[in-house]
PDB file of C-alpha atoms in Angstrom:
ATOM      1  CA  MET L   1       0.000   0.000   0.000  1.00 79.00           C
ATOM      2  CA  VAL L   2       1.441   3.323  -1.056  1.00 90.00           C
ATOM      3  CA  LYS L   3       0.471   6.795   0.101  1.00 92.00           C
ATOM      4  CA  TYR L   4       0.038   9.194  -2.789  1.00 93.00           C
ATOM      5  CA  PHE L   5       0.282  12.953  -2.653  1.00 93.00           C
ATOM      6  CA  CYS L   6      -0.348  15.476  -5.402  1.00 94.00           C
ATOM      7  CA  ASN L   7      -0.304  19.244  -5.427  1.00 92.00           C
ATOM      8  CA  ASN L   8      -0.439  21.895  -8.126  1.00 94.00           C
ATOM      9  CA  THR L   9       0.935  25.341  -7.596  1.00 93.00           C
ATOM     10  CA  ASP L  10       1.834  28.402  -9.646  1.00 94.00           C
ATOM     11  CA  ILE L  11       5.162  30.152  -9.492  1.00 95.00           C
ATOM     12  CA  ARG L  12       5.200  33.803 -10.472  1.00 94.00           C
ATOM     13  CA  SER L  13       8.213  33.561 -12.749  1.00 95.00           C
ATOM     14  CA  THR L  14       8.690  32.469 -16.324  1.00 96.00           C
ATOM     15  CA  TRP L  15       9.602  28.863 -17.061  1.00 97.00           C
ATOM     16  CA  ASP L  16      13.037  29.972 -18.292  1.00 96.00           C
ATOM     17  CA  HIS L  17      13.756  31.691 -14.998  1.00 95.00           C
ATOM     18  CA  VAL L  18      12.440  28.811 -12.920  1.00 96.00           C
ATOM     19  CA  VAL L  19      14.491  26.215 -14.729  1.00 96.00           C
ATOM     20  CA  SER L  20      17.659  28.335 -14.579  1.00 95.00           C
ATOM     21  CA  ALA L  21      17.098  29.037 -10.873  1.00 95.00           C
ATOM     22  CA  PHE L  22      16.410  25.383 -10.184  1.00 95.00           C
ATOM     23  CA  TRP L  23      20.111  24.503 -10.409  1.00 93.00           C
ATOM     24  CA  GLN L  24      20.988  27.342  -8.069  1.00 90.00           C
ATOM     25  CA  ARG L  25      18.580  26.747  -5.219  1.00 86.00           C
ATOM     26  CA  TYR L  26      21.316  25.532  -2.856  1.00 82.00           C
ATOM     27  CA  PRO L  27      22.678  26.973  -0.709  1.00 76.00           C
ATOM     28  CA  ASN L  28      19.804  28.992   0.651  1.00 74.00           C
ATOM     29  CA  PRO L  29      18.944  30.123   4.153  1.00 73.00           C
ATOM     30  CA  PHE L  30      15.968  27.785   4.329  1.00 70.00           C
ATOM     31  CA  ARG L  31      17.641  24.493   3.636  1.00 63.00           C
ATOM     32  CA  ARG L  32      16.979  22.024   6.311  1.00 53.00           C
ATOM     33  CA  LEU L  33      19.119  19.192   7.522  1.00 46.00           C
ATOM     34  CA  LEU L  34      17.409  15.986   8.502  1.00 37.00           C
ATOM     35  CA  THR L  35      19.122  15.853  11.842  1.00 34.00           C
ATOM     36  CA  LYS L  36      18.472  19.478  12.733  1.00 42.00           C
ATOM     37  CA  THR L  37      14.931  20.384  11.897  1.00 45.00           C
ATOM     38  CA  ASN L  38      13.322  17.055  11.183  1.00 58.00           C
ATOM     39  CA  ARG L  39      13.282  15.416  14.587  1.00 66.00           C
ATOM     40  CA  LEU L  40      11.729  11.997  14.593  1.00 73.00           C
ATOM     41  CA  PRO L  41       9.069  11.117  17.146  1.00 77.00           C
ATOM     42  CA  ARG L  42      10.193   8.657  19.839  1.00 80.00           C
ATOM     43  CA  TRP L  43       8.386   5.692  18.402  1.00 80.00           C
ATOM     44  CA  ALA L  44      10.174   6.195  15.086  1.00 78.00           C
ATOM     45  CA  GLU L  45      13.572   6.529  16.745  1.00 77.00           C
ATOM     46  CA  ARG L  46      13.100   3.038  18.148  1.00 79.00           C
ATOM     47  CA  LEU L  47      12.731   1.611  14.660  1.00 78.00           C
ATOM     48  CA  PHE L  48      16.353   2.398  13.915  1.00 77.00           C
ATOM     49  CA  PRO L  49      18.512  -0.495  15.113  1.00 74.00           C
ATOM     50  CA  THR L  50      21.429   0.729  17.186  1.00 75.00           C
ATOM     51  CA  GLY L  51      24.434   1.284  15.039  1.00 75.00           C
ATOM     52  CA  MET L  52      22.398   1.906  11.915  1.00 76.00           C
ATOM     53  CA  SER L  53      23.552   5.016  10.112  1.00 76.00           C
ATOM     54  CA  ARG L  54      21.126   7.913  10.270  1.00 75.00           C
ATOM     55  CA  LEU L  55      22.435   9.348   7.032  1.00 79.00           C
ATOM     56  CA  VAL L  56      19.931   9.303   4.212  1.00 83.00           C
ATOM     57  CA  TYR L  57      21.235   9.368   0.662  1.00 85.00           C
ATOM     58  CA  ILE L  58      18.937  11.129  -1.722  1.00 87.00           C
ATOM     59  CA  ILE L  59      19.355  11.257  -5.462  1.00 89.00           C
ATOM     60  CA  GLU L  60      17.722  13.651  -7.875  1.00 91.00           C
ATOM     61  CA  ASP L  61      17.478  13.004 -11.593  1.00 93.00           C
ATOM     62  CA  SER L  62      16.146  15.542 -14.047  1.00 94.00           C
ATOM     63  CA  ILE L  63      15.139  15.932 -17.660  1.00 95.00           C
ATOM     64  CA  VAL L  64      14.941  19.309 -19.378  1.00 96.00           C
ATOM     65  CA  ASP L  65      12.957  19.455 -22.598  1.00 95.00           C
ATOM     66  CA  PRO L  66      13.646  22.884 -24.043  1.00 93.00           C
ATOM     67  CA  VAL L  67      11.386  22.309 -27.035  1.00 93.00           C
ATOM     68  CA  ASN L  68       8.268  21.385 -25.106  1.00 95.00           C
ATOM     69  CA  ARG L  69       9.392  23.595 -22.211  1.00 96.00           C
ATOM     70  CA  SER L  70       9.125  21.042 -19.487  1.00 97.00           C
ATOM     71  CA  LEU L  71      11.392  20.160 -16.565  1.00 97.00           C
ATOM     72  CA  THR L  72      10.780  16.861 -14.823  1.00 97.00           C
ATOM     73  CA  THR L  73      12.680  15.971 -11.681  1.00 95.00           C
ATOM     74  CA  TYR L  74      12.640  12.732  -9.808  1.00 94.00           C
ATOM     75  CA  THR L  75      13.986  12.429  -6.292  1.00 92.00           C
ATOM     76  CA  TRP L  76      14.182   9.385  -4.081  1.00 92.00           C
ATOM     77  CA  ASN L  77      16.130   7.966  -1.147  1.00 90.00           C
ATOM     78  CA  LEU L  78      18.685   5.277  -1.870  1.00 89.00           C
ATOM     79  CA  ASN L  79      18.887   3.738   1.584  1.00 87.00           C
ATOM     80  CA  HIS L  80      16.582   3.139   4.526  1.00 88.00           C
ATOM     81  CA  THR L  81      14.009   2.194   1.929  1.00 89.00           C
ATOM     82  CA  THR L  82      12.520  -0.617   3.973  1.00 88.00           C
ATOM     83  CA  LEU L  83      11.859   1.825   6.750  1.00 89.00           C
ATOM     84  CA  MET L  84      10.450   4.440   4.382  1.00 90.00           C
ATOM     85  CA  SER L  85      10.662   5.070   0.719  1.00 93.00           C
ATOM     86  CA  VAL L  86       9.796   8.527  -0.543  1.00 92.00           C
ATOM     87  CA  GLU L  87       9.736   9.258  -4.242  1.00 94.00           C
ATOM     88  CA  GLU L  88       8.924  12.703  -5.513  1.00 94.00           C
ATOM     89  CA  ARG L  89       8.242  13.840  -9.022  1.00 96.00           C
ATOM     90  CA  CYS L  90       8.035  17.493 -10.020  1.00 96.00           C
ATOM     91  CA  ILE L  91       6.928  18.736 -13.397  1.00 97.00           C
ATOM     92  CA  PHE L  92       7.501  22.389 -14.257  1.00 98.00           C
ATOM     93  CA  GLN L  93       5.753  23.779 -17.320  1.00 98.00           C
ATOM     94  CA  ASP L  94       4.466  27.075 -18.655  1.00 97.00           C
ATOM     95  CA  SER L  95       1.292  28.057 -16.915  1.00 96.00           C
ATOM     96  CA  VAL L  96      -1.675  27.925 -19.248  1.00 94.00           C
ATOM     97  CA  GLU L  97      -3.838  30.353 -17.285  1.00 92.00           C
ATOM     98  CA  GLN L  98      -1.250  32.927 -16.248  1.00 91.00           C
ATOM     99  CA  PRO L  99       1.214  34.539 -18.629  1.00 88.00           C
ATOM    100  CA  ALA L 100       4.846  34.675 -17.475  1.00 93.00           C
ATOM    101  CA  ALA L 101       4.152  32.085 -14.806  1.00 96.00           C
ATOM    102  CA  THR L 102       5.084  28.470 -14.296  1.00 97.00           C
ATOM    103  CA  LYS L 103       2.885  25.676 -13.089  1.00 97.00           C
ATOM    104  CA  LEU L 104       4.384  23.046 -10.837  1.00 96.00           C
ATOM    105  CA  LYS L 105       2.855  19.658 -10.294  1.00 96.00           C
ATOM    106  CA  ARG L 106       4.356  17.846  -7.310  1.00 95.00           C
ATOM    107  CA  GLU L 107       3.617  14.232  -6.616  1.00 95.00           C
ATOM    108  CA  ALA L 108       4.950  11.903  -3.978  1.00 94.00           C
ATOM    109  CA  TRP L 109       4.716   8.197  -3.293  1.00 95.00           C
ATOM    110  CA  ILE L 110       5.429   7.132   0.249  1.00 94.00           C
ATOM    111  CA  SER L 111       5.688   3.554   1.371  1.00 92.00           C
ATOM    112  CA  SER L 112       7.104   1.505   4.185  1.00 91.00           C
ATOM    113  CA  ASN L 113       7.804  -2.179   4.552  1.00 89.00           C
ATOM    114  CA  VAL L 114       8.356  -2.514   8.280  1.00 88.00           C
ATOM    115  CA  TYR L 115       6.401  -5.466   9.536  1.00 84.00           C
ATOM    116  CA  GLY L 116       3.417  -4.310  11.536  1.00 86.00           C
ATOM    117  CA  PHE L 117       4.271  -0.623  11.339  1.00 85.00           C
ATOM    118  CA  SER L 118       4.012   0.268   7.692  1.00 90.00           C
ATOM    119  CA  ARG L 119       0.724   2.113   8.049  1.00 90.00           C
ATOM    120  CA  PRO L 120       1.707   4.559  10.807  1.00 89.00           C
ATOM    121  CA  ILE L 121       5.088   5.094   9.170  1.00 90.00           C
ATOM    122  CA  GLN L 122       3.471   5.936   5.858  1.00 92.00           C
ATOM    123  CA  GLU L 123       0.996   8.287   7.539  1.00 92.00           C
ATOM    124  CA  PHE L 124       3.849   9.975   9.323  1.00 90.00           C
ATOM    125  CA  GLY L 125       5.839  10.259   6.102  1.00 90.00           C
ATOM    126  CA  LEU L 126       2.925  11.790   4.272  1.00 92.00           C
ATOM    127  CA  ALA L 127       2.166  14.263   7.048  1.00 90.00           C
ATOM    128  CA  ARG L 128       5.811  15.286   7.217  1.00 87.00           C
ATOM    129  CA  PHE L 129       5.966  15.644   3.446  1.00 88.00           C
ATOM    130  CA  LYS L 130       2.914  17.902   3.388  1.00 85.00           C
ATOM    131  CA  SER L 131       4.239  20.108   6.151  1.00 81.00           C
ATOM    132  CA  ASN L 132       7.559  20.453   4.380  1.00 80.00           C
ATOM    133  CA  GLN L 133       5.917  21.609   1.180  1.00 77.00           C
ATOM    134  CA  VAL L 134       6.133  25.285   1.998  1.00 76.00           C
ATOM    135  CA  LYS L 135       9.752  25.060   3.064  1.00 76.00           C
ATOM    136  CA  ALA L 136      10.609  23.140  -0.064  1.00 74.00           C
ATOM    137  CA  MET L 137       9.499  26.021  -2.249  1.00 84.00           C
ATOM    138  CA  LYS L 138      11.432  28.625  -0.320  1.00 85.00           C
ATOM    139  CA  GLY L 139      14.773  27.471  -1.610  1.00 83.00           C
ATOM    140  CA  LEU L 140      13.604  27.844  -5.180  1.00 88.00           C
ATOM    141  CA  ASP L 141      11.968  31.214  -4.467  1.00 89.00           C
ATOM    142  CA  TYR L 142      15.225  32.372  -2.960  1.00 88.00           C
ATOM    143  CA  ALA L 143      17.210  31.385  -6.041  1.00 89.00           C
ATOM    144  CA  LEU L 144      14.627  33.050  -8.285  1.00 91.00           C
ATOM    145  CA  SER L 145      14.873  36.297  -6.384  1.00 89.00           C
ATOM    146  CA  ASN L 146      18.641  36.242  -6.638  1.00 86.00           C
ATOM    147  CA  LEU L 147      18.441  35.685 -10.364  1.00 83.00           C
ATOM    148  CA  GLN L 148      15.883  38.388 -10.902  1.00 76.00           C
ATOM    149  CA  GLY L 149      17.380  40.810  -8.404  1.00 68.00           C
ATOM    150  CA  GLU L 150      14.165  41.682  -6.637  1.00 49.00           C
ATOM    151  CA  THR L 151      12.689  41.077  -3.208  1.00 44.00           C
ATOM    152  CA  PRO L 152      11.134  37.623  -3.262  1.00 42.00           C
ATOM    153  CA  GLN L 153       7.405  37.734  -2.971  1.00 44.00           C
ATOM    154  CA  ARG L 154       7.023  34.927  -0.510  1.00 41.00           C
ATOM    155  CA  LEU L 155       9.809  35.722   1.926  1.00 37.00           C
ATOM    156  CA  LEU L 156       9.377  37.589   5.184  1.00 37.00           C
ATOM    157  CA  ARG L 157      12.315  39.596   6.520  1.00 40.00           C
ATOM    158  CA  ASP L 158      12.060  37.920   9.940  1.00 38.00           C
ATOM    159  CA  THR L 159      12.155  34.437   8.502  1.00 40.00           C
ATOM    160  CA  VAL L 160      15.288  35.209   6.516  1.00 42.00           C
ATOM    161  CA  LYS L 161      17.074  36.602   9.563  1.00 40.00           C
ATOM    162  CA  ASP L 162      16.225  33.659  11.783  1.00 43.00           C
ATOM    163  CA  ALA L 163      17.029  31.133   9.099  1.00 44.00           C
ATOM    164  CA  SER L 164      20.479  32.527   8.413  1.00 47.00           C
ATOM    165  CA  GLU L 165      21.496  31.843  12.014  1.00 47.00           C
ATOM    166  CA  LYS L 166      20.570  28.226  11.513  1.00 48.00           C
ATOM    167  CA  ALA L 167      22.328  28.223   8.174  1.00 49.00           C
ATOM    168  CA  LYS L 168      25.626  29.164   9.811  1.00 50.00           C
ATOM    169  CA  GLU L 169      25.421  26.116  12.026  1.00 45.00           C
ATOM    170  CA  ALA L 170      24.199  23.971   9.182  1.00 45.00           C
ATOM    171  CA  ALA L 171      27.067  25.020   6.935  1.00 45.00           C
ATOM    172  CA  LYS L 172      29.535  23.354   9.287  1.00 41.00           C
ATOM    173  CA  SER L 173      27.927  19.974   8.924  1.00 38.00           C
ATOM    174  CA  LEU L 174      27.019  20.407   5.287  1.00 40.00           C
ATOM    175  CA  ALA L 175      30.053  18.434   4.161  1.00 34.00           C
ATOM    176  CA  SER L 176      28.467  15.326   5.569  1.00 34.00           C
ATOM    177  CA  ALA L 177      24.994  16.064   4.211  1.00 37.00           C
ATOM    178  CA  ALA L 178      24.307  13.177   1.935  1.00 37.00           C
ATOM    179  CA  THR L 179      23.018  14.801  -1.204  1.00 40.00           C
ATOM    180  CA  VAL L 180      24.345  13.413  -4.439  1.00 39.00           C
ATOM    181  CA  PRO L 181      25.205  16.295  -6.772  1.00 40.00           C
ATOM    182  CA  LYS L 182      23.170  16.821  -9.924  1.00 44.00           C
ATOM    183  CA  LYS L 183      24.017  15.092 -13.152  1.00 43.00           C
ATOM    184  CA  PRO L 184      22.001  16.956 -15.726  1.00 42.00           C
ATOM    185  CA  GLN L 185      20.806  14.729 -18.506  1.00 39.00           C
ATOM    186  CA  GLN L 186      19.948  16.740 -21.560  1.00 37.00           C
ATOM    187  CA  TYR L 187      17.656  15.037 -23.988  1.00 35.00           C
ATOM    188  CA  VAL L 188      17.509  16.711 -27.366  1.00 30.00           C
TER     189      VAL L 188
ATOM    190  CA  MET E   1      27.306  24.682  -1.346  1.00 74.00           C
ATOM    191  CA  ASN E   2      29.979  22.102  -0.800  1.00 75.00           C
ATOM    192  CA  SER E   3      30.328  18.955  -2.825  1.00 76.00           C
ATOM    193  CA  VAL E   4      29.667  15.534  -1.332  1.00 75.00           C
ATOM    194  CA  GLY E   5      33.418  15.063  -1.643  1.00 72.00           C
ATOM    195  CA  GLU E   6      35.092  17.929   0.163  1.00 78.00           C
ATOM    196  CA  ALA E   7      37.998  17.888  -2.244  1.00 86.00           C
ATOM    197  CA  CYS E   8      35.631  18.404  -5.169  1.00 92.00           C
ATOM    198  CA  THR E   9      34.118  21.703  -4.071  1.00 92.00           C
ATOM    199  CA  ASP E  10      36.398  23.859  -6.221  1.00 93.00           C
ATOM    200  CA  LEU E  11      35.787  21.682  -9.251  1.00 95.00           C
ATOM    201  CA  LYS E  12      32.088  21.870  -8.524  1.00 94.00           C
ATOM    202  CA  ARG E  13      32.186  25.648  -8.419  1.00 93.00           C
ATOM    203  CA  GLU E  14      34.031  25.812 -11.715  1.00 95.00           C
ATOM    204  CA  TYR E  15      31.602  23.423 -13.360  1.00 96.00           C
ATOM    205  CA  ASP E  16      28.546  25.138 -11.869  1.00 95.00           C
ATOM    206  CA  GLN E  17      29.628  28.498 -13.243  1.00 95.00           C
ATOM    207  CA  CYS E  18      30.158  27.059 -16.703  1.00 97.00           C
ATOM    208  CA  PHE E  19      26.903  25.130 -16.625  1.00 96.00           C
ATOM    209  CA  ASN E  20      24.695  27.961 -15.373  1.00 95.00           C
ATOM    210  CA  ARG E  21      26.000  30.344 -17.997  1.00 94.00           C
ATOM    211  CA  TRP E  22      25.688  27.823 -20.834  1.00 96.00           C
ATOM    212  CA  PHE E  23      22.264  26.668 -19.695  1.00 95.00           C
ATOM    213  CA  ALA E  24      20.630  30.117 -19.628  1.00 93.00           C
ATOM    214  CA  GLU E  25      22.449  31.678 -22.576  1.00 93.00           C
ATOM    215  CA  LYS E  26      22.681  28.777 -24.991  1.00 94.00           C
ATOM    216  CA  PHE E  27      20.673  25.709 -24.168  1.00 94.00           C
ATOM    217  CA  LEU E  28      17.371  27.378 -23.262  1.00 94.00           C
ATOM    218  CA  LYS E  29      17.638  29.633 -26.316  1.00 92.00           C
ATOM    219  CA  GLY E  30      17.869  26.664 -28.630  1.00 92.00           C
ATOM    220  CA  ASP E  31      21.578  26.854 -29.317  1.00 92.00           C
ATOM    221  CA  ARG E  32      22.807  23.272 -29.275  1.00 87.00           C
ATOM    222  CA  SER E  33      26.003  24.075 -31.123  1.00 89.00           C
ATOM    223  CA  GLY E  34      28.339  22.714 -28.499  1.00 88.00           C
ATOM    224  CA  ASP E  35      29.028  22.035 -24.894  1.00 90.00           C
ATOM    225  CA  PRO E  36      31.796  24.252 -23.502  1.00 95.00           C
ATOM    226  CA  CYS E  37      31.660  22.475 -20.159  1.00 96.00           C
ATOM    227  CA  THR E  38      32.623  18.944 -21.178  1.00 96.00           C
ATOM    228  CA  GLU E  39      36.123  19.227 -19.768  1.00 96.00           C
ATOM    229  CA  THR E  40      35.192  20.838 -16.455  1.00 96.00           C
ATOM    230  CA  PHE E  41      32.414  18.288 -16.075  1.00 96.00           C
ATOM    231  CA  ARG E  42      34.733  15.390 -16.710  1.00 95.00           C
ATOM    232  CA  LYS E  43      37.124  16.552 -14.009  1.00 95.00           C
ATOM    233  CA  TYR E  44      34.335  17.257 -11.536  1.00 95.00           C
ATOM    234  CA  GLN E  45      32.569  13.972 -12.233  1.00 94.00           C
ATOM    235  CA  GLY E  46      35.772  11.989 -11.775  1.00 94.00           C
ATOM    236  CA  CYS E  47      36.316  13.573  -8.389  1.00 94.00           C
ATOM    237  CA  VAL E  48      32.738  12.937  -7.289  1.00 91.00           C
ATOM    238  CA  GLN E  49      32.755   9.318  -8.411  1.00 91.00           C
ATOM    239  CA  LYS E  50      35.864   8.735  -6.361  1.00 91.00           C
ATOM    240  CA  ALA E  51      34.269  10.345  -3.307  1.00 90.00           C
ATOM    241  CA  ILE E  52      31.120   8.266  -3.749  1.00 88.00           C
ATOM    242  CA  ARG E  53      33.168   5.069  -3.835  1.00 89.00           C
ATOM    243  CA  GLU E  54      35.165   6.097  -0.800  1.00 89.00           C
ATOM    244  CA  LYS E  55      32.070   6.964   1.206  1.00 84.00           C
ATOM    245  CA  ASP E  56      30.286   3.798   0.123  1.00 84.00           C
ATOM    246  CA  ILE E  57      27.282   5.677  -1.130  1.00 83.00           C
ATOM    247  CA  PRO E  58      24.978   3.014  -2.592  1.00 82.00           C
ATOM    248  CA  ILE E  59      24.736   4.245  -6.140  1.00 82.00           C
ATOM    249  CA  ASP E  60      25.579   1.066  -8.029  1.00 80.00           C
ATOM    250  CA  GLY E  61      22.925  -0.170 -10.379  1.00 79.00           C
ATOM    251  CA  VAL E  62      20.694   2.820  -9.763  1.00 83.00           C
ATOM    252  CA  ASP E  63      18.769   3.577 -12.937  1.00 82.00           C
ATOM    253  CA  PHE E  64      18.277   7.038 -14.319  1.00 80.00           C
ATOM    254  CA  MET E  65      14.906   8.305 -13.100  1.00 79.00           C
ATOM    255  CA  GLY E  66      15.074   5.262 -10.811  1.00 72.00           C
ATOM    256  CA  PRO E  67      11.817   3.709  -9.756  1.00 68.00           C
ATOM    257  CA  ASN E  68       9.899   6.175 -11.938  1.00 61.00           C
ATOM    258  CA  LYS E  69       9.218   3.816 -14.783  1.00 51.00           C
ATOM    259  CA  ASP E  70       5.558   4.348 -15.296  1.00 55.00           C
ATOM    260  CA  LYS E  71       4.363   6.133 -12.252  1.00 64.00           C
ATOM    261  CA  PRO E  72       0.629   5.657 -11.845  1.00 56.00           C
ATOM    262  CA  GLU E  73      -1.486   8.044  -9.832  1.00 54.00           C
ATOM    263  CA  THR E  74      -3.023   6.034  -7.035  1.00 46.00           C
TER     264      THR E  74
END
């Protein structure tokens, strides 16, 4: 049984800007480290056998179609998949309704194979994914604002200030953050 | 942002600069005439692959776009 999530949103920038900013969304003051801001509830902590690495390796693949103006990204975790597997697909395309805007369709598939606990784990994963939605966009918004040189529409001054304190701490442990760097695949 | 292999961060920066410029100015505008970043990418990729092996990151046999073969909407 897999938990499915789907959300459509509009980004107030052109597709060209969004796709260019996409590669530049890290570092940003909103990036979150699993260990820092995503604390697990106690019952979930117990599901990790002692000695098991807490590092999660996440890979992101992407396809840019410049003719049809579509960016598809696929992100999933490489390890701890029995515990929880999260796959996310994002499709960025020109917005049909709004000129100079981009529509984003985000989907996620969350599953767990822990005997007897898969249901609560999946529910937890889905709830966590939903609550992280807003944060997930902030990194991209940040990169867009840097590219376009204007104040980002969705950022509050207070949030930026608070987040940059966390970012200083986070930067120290960033070397061990297990994100595999992008390998752009260009399909012509 | 640092690379997954600390030693690769400079190579990453060099490649990123080349890529971002080429992507916005050439690729998106339909100019497929050439890839000026092949060399910087090769160096960067070599460094990263070495770091991945050293850190035992489980990337062997992982398909491009991984499990996303024909993703149905449940």
